[in-house]
Every structure is written in C-alpha cells, then in structure tokens.
PDB file of C-alpha atoms in Angstrom:
ATOM      1  CA  UNK A 473      18.259   8.600  13.732  1.00  0.00           C
ATOM      2  CA  UNK A 474      14.896   6.383  13.941  1.00  0.00           C
ATOM      3  CA  UNK A 475      12.933   6.425  10.163  1.00  0.00           C
ATOM      4  CA  UNK A 476       9.191   7.403  10.425  1.00  0.00           C
ATOM      5  CA  UNK A 477       6.700   5.161   8.522  1.00  0.00           C
ATOM      6  CA  UNK A 478       6.479   7.223   5.259  1.00  0.00           C
ATOM      7  CA  UNK A 479      10.828   6.838   5.251  1.00  0.00           C
ATOM      8  CA  UNK A 480      10.147   3.386   4.992  1.00  0.00           C
ATOM      9  CA  UNK A 481       7.204   3.075   2.603  1.00  0.00           C
ATOM     10  CA  UNK A 482       9.822   4.966   0.576  1.00  0.00           C
ATOM     11  CA  UNK A 483      12.524   2.494   0.941  1.00  0.00           C
ATOM     12  CA  UNK A 484      10.043   0.391   0.001  1.00  0.00           C
ATOM     13  CA  UNK A 485       8.500   1.890  -3.449  1.00  0.00           C
ATOM     14  CA  UNK A 486      12.556   1.466  -4.178  1.00  0.00           C
ATOM     15  CA  UNK A 487      12.441  -1.587  -4.032  1.00  0.00           C
ATOM     16  CA  UNK A 488       9.040  -2.711  -5.266  1.00  0.00           C
ATOM     17  CA  UNK A 489       7.715  -3.173  -8.400  1.00  0.00           C
ATOM     18  CA  UNK A 490       5.058  -0.437  -8.340  1.00  0.00           C
ATOM     19  CA  UNK A 491       2.200  -0.419 -10.898  1.00  0.00           C
ATOM     20  CA  UNK A 492       0.127   2.442 -12.328  1.00  0.00           C
ATOM     21  CA  UNK A 493      -3.542   1.295 -12.117  1.00  0.00           C
ATOM     22  CA  UNK A 494      -3.726   0.973 -16.812  1.00  0.00           C
ATOM     23  CA  UNK A 495      -1.098  -2.015 -15.967  1.00  0.00           C
ATOM     24  CA  UNK A 496      -3.094  -3.193 -13.186  1.00  0.00           C
ATOM     25  CA  UNK A 497      -6.169  -3.162 -15.001  1.00  0.00           C
ATOM     26  CA  UNK A 498      -4.199  -4.869 -18.104  1.00  0.00           C
ATOM     27  CA  UNK A 499      -3.003  -7.772 -15.646  1.00  0.00           C
ATOM     28  CA  UNK A 500      -6.080  -8.612 -14.094  1.00  0.00           C
ATOM     29  CA  UNK A 501      -7.607  -8.392 -17.770  1.00  0.00           C
ATOM     30  CA  UNK A 502      -4.559 -10.976 -18.691  1.00  0.00           C
ATOM     31  CA  UNK A 503      -6.076 -13.084 -15.470  1.00  0.00           C
ATOM     32  CA  UNK A 504      -2.951 -14.709 -14.608  1.00  0.00           C
ATOM     33  CA  UNK A 505      -2.503 -12.345 -11.566  1.00  0.00           C
ATOM     34  CA  UNK A 506      -3.466 -13.132  -8.082  1.00  0.00           C
ATOM     35  CA  UNK A 507      -4.916  -9.631  -6.512  1.00  0.00           C
ATOM     36  CA  UNK A 508      -4.427  -8.673  -2.749  1.00  0.00           C
ATOM     37  CA  UNK A 509      -6.812  -6.554  -0.343  1.00  0.00           C
ATOM     38  CA  UNK A 510      -4.490  -5.761   1.835  1.00  0.00           C
ATOM     39  CA  UNK A 511      -7.181  -3.021   4.180  1.00  0.00           C
ATOM     40  CA  UNK A 512      -8.815  -4.163   7.097  1.00  0.00           C
ATOM     41  CA  UNK A 513     -12.870  -5.268   6.825  1.00  0.00           C
ATOM     42  CA  UNK A 514     -14.320  -2.428   7.984  1.00  0.00           C
ATOM     43  CA  UNK A 515     -12.175  -0.350   5.072  1.00  0.00           C
ATOM     44  CA  UNK A 516     -13.338  -2.669   2.787  1.00  0.00           C
ATOM     45  CA  UNK A 517     -17.032  -2.717   3.647  1.00  0.00           C
ATOM     46  CA  UNK A 518     -17.094   1.022   3.719  1.00  0.00           C
ATOM     47  CA  UNK A 519     -14.928   1.638   0.805  1.00  0.00           C
ATOM     48  CA  UNK A 520     -15.543  -1.394  -2.070  1.00  0.00           C
ATOM     49  CA  UNK A 521     -12.297  -4.209  -2.825  1.00  0.00           C
ATOM     50  CA  UNK A 522     -11.822  -4.497  -6.379  1.00  0.00           C
ATOM     51  CA  UNK A 523     -13.574  -7.385  -8.329  1.00  0.00           C
ATOM     52  CA  UNK A 524     -11.394 -10.753  -7.940  1.00  0.00           C
ATOM     53  CA  UNK A 525      -9.194  -9.933  -5.087  1.00  0.00           C
ATOM     54  CA  UNK A 526      -8.778 -11.688  -2.205  1.00  0.00           C
ATOM     55  CA  UNK A 527      -8.687 -10.550   1.172  1.00  0.00           C
ATOM     56  CA  UNK A 528      -5.553 -11.286   3.602  1.00  0.00           C
ATOM     57  CA  UNK A 529      -5.257  -7.771   6.101  1.00  0.00           C
ATOM     58  CA  UNK A 530      -2.014  -6.925   6.415  1.00  0.00           C
ATOM     59  CA  UNK A 531      -1.513  -8.102   9.750  1.00  0.00           C
ATOM     60  CA  UNK A 532      -2.047 -11.661   8.666  1.00  0.00           C
ATOM     61  CA  UNK A 533       0.353 -11.184   5.765  1.00  0.00           C
ATOM     62  CA  UNK A 534       2.947 -13.718   6.648  1.00  0.00           C
ATOM     63  CA  UNK A 535       1.098 -15.996   8.606  1.00  0.00           C
ATOM     64  CA  UNK A 536      -0.955 -16.734   4.742  1.00  0.00           C
ATOM     65  CA  UNK A 537       1.813 -16.553   2.273  1.00  0.00           C
ATOM     66  CA  UNK A 538       4.373 -18.654   3.988  1.00  0.00           C
ATOM     67  CA  UNK A 539       3.238 -22.662   3.490  1.00  0.00           C
ATOM     68  CA  UNK A 540       4.471 -24.252   6.293  1.00  0.00           C
ATOM     69  CA  UNK A 541       1.861 -22.138   8.868  1.00  0.00           C
ATOM     70  CA  UNK A 542      -1.832 -23.491   9.652  1.00  0.00           C
ATOM     71  CA  UNK A 543      -2.986 -19.791   8.216  1.00  0.00           C
ATOM     72  CA  UNK A 544      -1.672 -20.059   4.610  1.00  0.00           C
ATOM     73  CA  UNK A 545      -4.045 -19.238   2.097  1.00  0.00           C
ATOM     74  CA  UNK A 546      -3.509 -21.500  -1.458  1.00  0.00           C
ATOM     75  CA  UNK A 547      -3.972 -18.738  -4.012  1.00  0.00           C
ATOM     76  CA  UNK A 548      -0.892 -16.960  -2.566  1.00  0.00           C
ATOM     77  CA  UNK A 549       1.631 -18.703  -3.609  1.00  0.00           C
ATOM     78  CA  UNK A 550       5.646 -17.806  -4.408  1.00  0.00           C
ATOM     79  CA  UNK A 551       5.476 -18.548  -8.403  1.00  0.00           C
ATOM     80  CA  UNK A 552       2.571 -16.720  -8.759  1.00  0.00           C
ATOM     81  CA  UNK A 553       2.135 -13.252  -9.965  1.00  0.00           C
ATOM     82  CA  UNK A 554       0.957 -11.239  -6.964  1.00  0.00           C
ATOM     83  CA  UNK A 555      -0.217  -7.747  -6.807  1.00  0.00           C
ATOM     84  CA  UNK A 556      -0.651  -5.834  -4.021  1.00  0.00           C
ATOM     85  CA  UNK A 557      -3.110  -3.485  -3.046  1.00  0.00           C
ATOM     86  CA  UNK A 558      -3.864  -0.958   0.121  1.00  0.00           C
ATOM     87  CA  UNK A 559      -6.265   1.722   0.171  1.00  0.00           C
ATOM     88  CA  UNK A 560      -3.442   4.107  -1.232  1.00  0.00           C
ATOM     89  CA  UNK A 561      -0.334   1.769  -1.431  1.00  0.00           C
ATOM     90  CA  UNK A 562       1.504   2.831   1.233  1.00  0.00           C
ATOM     91  CA  UNK A 563       0.758  -1.220   3.346  1.00  0.00           C
ATOM     92  CA  UNK A 564       0.740  -2.380   0.553  1.00  0.00           C
ATOM     93  CA  UNK A 565       4.696  -1.476  -0.897  1.00  0.00           C
ATOM     94  CA  UNK A 566       5.551  -2.602   2.733  1.00  0.00           C
ATOM     95  CA  UNK A 567       3.868  -5.969   2.048  1.00  0.00           C
ATOM     96  CA  UNK A 568       5.663  -6.121  -1.516  1.00  0.00           C
ATOM     97  CA  UNK A 569       8.677  -5.892  -0.029  1.00  0.00           C
ATOM     98  CA  UNK A 570       7.912  -8.608   3.137  1.00  0.00           C
ATOM     99  CA  UNK A 571       6.652 -10.881   0.502  1.00  0.00           C
ATOM    100  CA  UNK A 572       9.969 -11.218  -0.658  1.00  0.00           C
ATOM    101  CA  UNK A 573      11.628 -11.471   1.723  1.00  0.00           C
ATOM    102  CA  UNK A 574       9.366 -14.851   2.019  1.00  0.00           C
ATOM    103  CA  UNK A 575      10.898 -15.605  -1.285  1.00  0.00           C
ATOM    104  CA  UNK A 576       8.288 -14.262  -3.297  1.00  0.00           C
ATOM    105  CA  UNK A 577       9.640 -13.215  -6.698  1.00  0.00           C
ATOM    106  CA  UNK A 578       6.799 -11.902  -9.193  1.00  0.00           C
ATOM    107  CA  UNK A 579       5.278  -9.416  -6.732  1.00  0.00           C
ATOM    108  CA  UNK A 580       3.985  -5.940  -7.134  1.00  0.00           C
ATOM    109  CA  UNK A 581       1.717  -2.990  -5.753  1.00  0.00           C
ATOM    110  CA  UNK A 582      -0.788  -0.761  -7.255  1.00  0.00           C
ATOM    111  CA  UNK A 583       1.133   2.316  -5.677  1.00  0.00           C
ATOM    112  CA  UNK A 584      -1.960   5.119  -4.983  1.00  0.00           C
ATOM    113  CA  UNK A 585      -4.302   1.662  -3.794  1.00  0.00           C
ATOM    114  CA  UNK A 586      -7.998   1.684  -4.166  1.00  0.00           C
ATOM    115  CA  UNK A 587      -8.182   5.777  -4.346  1.00  0.00           C
ATOM    116  CA  UNK A 588      -6.488   6.051  -7.500  1.00  0.00           C
ATOM    117  CA  UNK A 589      -8.392   2.677  -8.683  1.00  0.00           C
ATOM    118  CA  UNK A 590     -11.882   4.606  -7.653  1.00  0.00           C
ATOM    119  CA  UNK A 591     -10.521   7.511  -9.309  1.00  0.00           C
ATOM    120  CA  UNK A 592      -9.639   6.174 -12.680  1.00  0.00           C
ATOM    121  CA  UNK A 593     -13.272   4.827 -12.939  1.00  0.00           C
ATOM    122  CA  UNK A 594     -12.432   1.343 -12.519  1.00  0.00           C
ATOM    123  CA  UNK A 595     -14.780  -1.396 -10.793  1.00  0.00           C
ATOM    124  CA  UNK A 596     -15.476  -1.377  -7.431  1.00  0.00           C
ATOM    125  CA  UNK A 597     -17.761  -4.043  -5.324  1.00  0.00           C
ATOM    126  CA  UNK A 598     -18.703  -4.495  -2.520  1.00  0.00           C
ATOM    127  CA  UNK A 599     -17.062  -7.476  -0.666  1.00  0.00           C
ATOM    128  CA  UNK A 600     -19.080 -10.649  -0.380  1.00  0.00           C
ATOM    129  CA  UNK A 601     -19.969 -11.039   4.044  1.00  0.00           C
TER     130      UNK A 601
END
C-alpha cells in the first residue's frame, strides 16, 4: 500500500531532531546556527520570516546543500549546526531527513514551523526583496 504525504512526514519526524520554539530561540541566541527558511517566496512575503534565516526553497535544497553543484550556498555546510523551518513543520522534517542523507550530521527542524514561532510571540520580519 502506498504511503501518503503525512506518513512520510511522520516517518521523517521519527528520524530527525524535532525542536520546539524555545529550543530554536535559544540556539539562535547562541549564534552558532544556520537557520534555513524552506518556504516559497510568496509564503515568505505574505507571512514574514524569522530574522537571520537564509532562504533556500525546498525544491532547491539538495542542490544548494551539495558543495559539488554550481548552486551550492556556502552557508550550508555539513559541519555546521543547521536548523530548518517551513510553515508548520512538514517540509522541514522531510528536508532535515534529506540533509542527513547528504551527510549533514547536526541538523534539526522547527516542529510547528513559523506558525508556532509567530504564535509564541517570537520576532518575525518582512524578507528583503
């Protein structure tokens, strides 16, 4: 029987580090983290982003994360602490699992996404154009 999208998300969450809002806020405060916003540009424009997050649309993650491609983003480094977020935590869980497959060993995701972040009263800013 085929799996649905939510089955894949649940399986990913069982294999990756799931962080709550306060845990992510504490890591950001510590400064040694690469925070990655996986949402599409229209989502970021409509709902803002977490200050300091770099934008890596989910569809380009593998290419931006792999140093052997011409699309690689230097901030994405398998030796760094990387925390991913999306709108509510589904895409970021899948993306964290993908980064693990690419050799990233210190990766986590914000369970609940920017929705949980904003609901907790954490800062959200409009992305730069």
